[in-house]
């Protein structure tokens, strides 16, 4: 039998089937915690430093003190990957408020818990990459910036789950969320971009969108390719009538959007800017300069 994957919980490794959190953990009771989703490609953990840094920024906002330094948590991620002999992996890093009592007060939670899951990931199909994906704008709004905004990568993802279910129910591949004003914010686990008249636009963080690590890279690549890139409010109309649209994200990488609420985007095929950015991103995932080696 194949050896079971080992999961790191507070410095101890448990087989996947026995890796559990206590029912009094405020991560479960109140969604009180933060997480990161990270990928490793061919022995390199892509943008690990940036993901760890974002984890600490999320935790800082929740006044959640991670009981490890950034260096220690980096080493724990690498060690977990080595323990599982992984080279291509999906890494889920979770920090919960820890065990408390049946009340909201986090002062009752003396010790946050650090969980590191390393597993494989179901990636976007090659068909999605070649033809683009279909999307629906969901009735479920993104969290406003003055609530549990998605600028914080917290354990509150219920609006993403609901929007994803809606997309599935309507036979679409992915959902798009609006902010409170009706402007486009992002996908349920992806940032969104449009291309119009040769210029690239993405919604600002005032829409509650996460500062995506893949998005930041896509912006860099687009600028290097000579395109103007700007943060701008995007209306549903502007999305429907864009020349190109695409998502970026750790799971999605760069993926073309061919349809929004049954409206075809552009000519319905991945556009030239999207294709160039997909190629640039793919090249980056096999470049050691973009990550940290698991096996030095
Ligand atoms: N917006 C949101 C709300 C996210 O959760 C992104 C954008 C893209 O950010 P990055 O930094 O990954 O380019 C995310 C990331 C999943 C899954 O299981 C989702 C994310 C990351 C990993 C896995 O669907 N979301």
Short mmCIF file of C-alpha atoms and ligand atoms in Angstrom, two decimals, residues 35-38 51 54 90-92 121 142 150 153 157 160 174 186-191 208-216 248-251 253, ligand 1:
data_model
loop_
_atom_site.label_atom_id
_atom_site.label_comp_id
_atom_site.label_asym_id
_atom_site.label_seq_id
_atom_site.Cartn_x
_atom_site.Cartn_y
_atom_site.Cartn_z
CA UNK A 35 -4.60 30.50 5.11
CA UNK A 36 -2.48 30.35 1.98
CA UNK A 37 -2.63 28.12 -1.09
CA UNK A 38 0.80 27.60 -2.62
CA UNK A 51 2.87 33.67 0.19
CA UNK A 54 0.89 37.55 2.85
CA UNK A 90 -0.33 21.94 -3.65
CA UNK A 91 0.43 23.35 -0.23
CA UNK A 92 -2.31 24.50 2.11
CA UNK A 121 -4.04 19.47 -6.82
CA UNK A 142 -17.92 39.81 -2.19
CA UNK A 150 -10.94 39.20 0.83
CA UNK A 153 -7.02 35.57 3.24
CA UNK A 157 -14.91 31.76 2.22
CA UNK A 160 -16.90 31.97 -2.60
CA UNK A 174 -16.37 29.50 -12.49
CA UNK A 186 -12.73 38.96 -8.65
CA UNK A 187 -13.40 35.26 -9.09
CA UNK A 188 -13.97 32.99 -6.10
CA UNK A 189 -10.27 32.12 -5.91
CA UNK A 190 -8.86 34.10 -8.80
CA UNK A 191 -8.17 37.70 -9.73
CA UNK A 208 -12.32 43.75 -1.65
CA UNK A 209 -10.24 41.66 -4.05
CA UNK A 210 -7.21 39.81 -2.75
CA UNK A 211 -3.78 41.17 -3.70
CA UNK A 212 -3.04 38.07 -5.76
CA UNK A 213 0.52 36.88 -6.13
CA UNK A 214 -0.18 35.53 -9.62
CA UNK A 215 -1.92 38.82 -10.49
CA UNK A 216 1.13 40.82 -9.43
CA UNK A 248 -5.07 34.59 -12.48
CA UNK A 249 -4.49 32.49 -9.38
CA UNK A 250 -2.34 29.86 -7.76
CA UNK A 251 -4.74 27.10 -8.80
CA UNK A 253 -2.53 30.05 -13.16
N1 LIG B 1 -8.73 35.94 -4.96
C1 LIG B 1 -9.07 35.12 -3.95
C2 LIG B 1 -10.26 35.42 -3.14
C3 LIG B 1 -8.27 34.02 -3.66
O1 LIG B 1 -8.60 33.21 -2.66
C4 LIG B 1 -6.83 34.62 -5.50
C5 LIG B 1 -7.65 35.71 -5.72
C6 LIG B 1 -5.60 34.44 -6.34
O2 LIG B 1 -4.45 34.78 -5.57
P1 LIG B 1 -3.03 34.10 -5.80
O3 LIG B 1 -2.16 34.75 -4.79
O4 LIG B 1 -3.18 32.65 -5.59
O5 LIG B 1 -2.62 34.43 -7.19
C7 LIG B 1 -7.14 33.74 -4.45
C8 LIG B 1 -6.31 32.55 -4.19
C9 LIG B 1 -8.74 26.92 -4.02
C10 LIG B 1 -7.67 27.92 -3.92
O6 LIG B 1 -8.64 25.91 -3.30
C11 LIG B 1 -7.93 29.26 -3.98
C12 LIG B 1 -6.88 30.18 -3.85
C13 LIG B 1 -5.63 29.76 -3.70
C14 LIG B 1 -5.39 28.42 -3.64
C15 LIG B 1 -6.43 27.49 -3.76
O7 LIG B 1 -9.65 27.09 -4.82
N2 LIG B 1 -7.16 31.46 -3.90
#
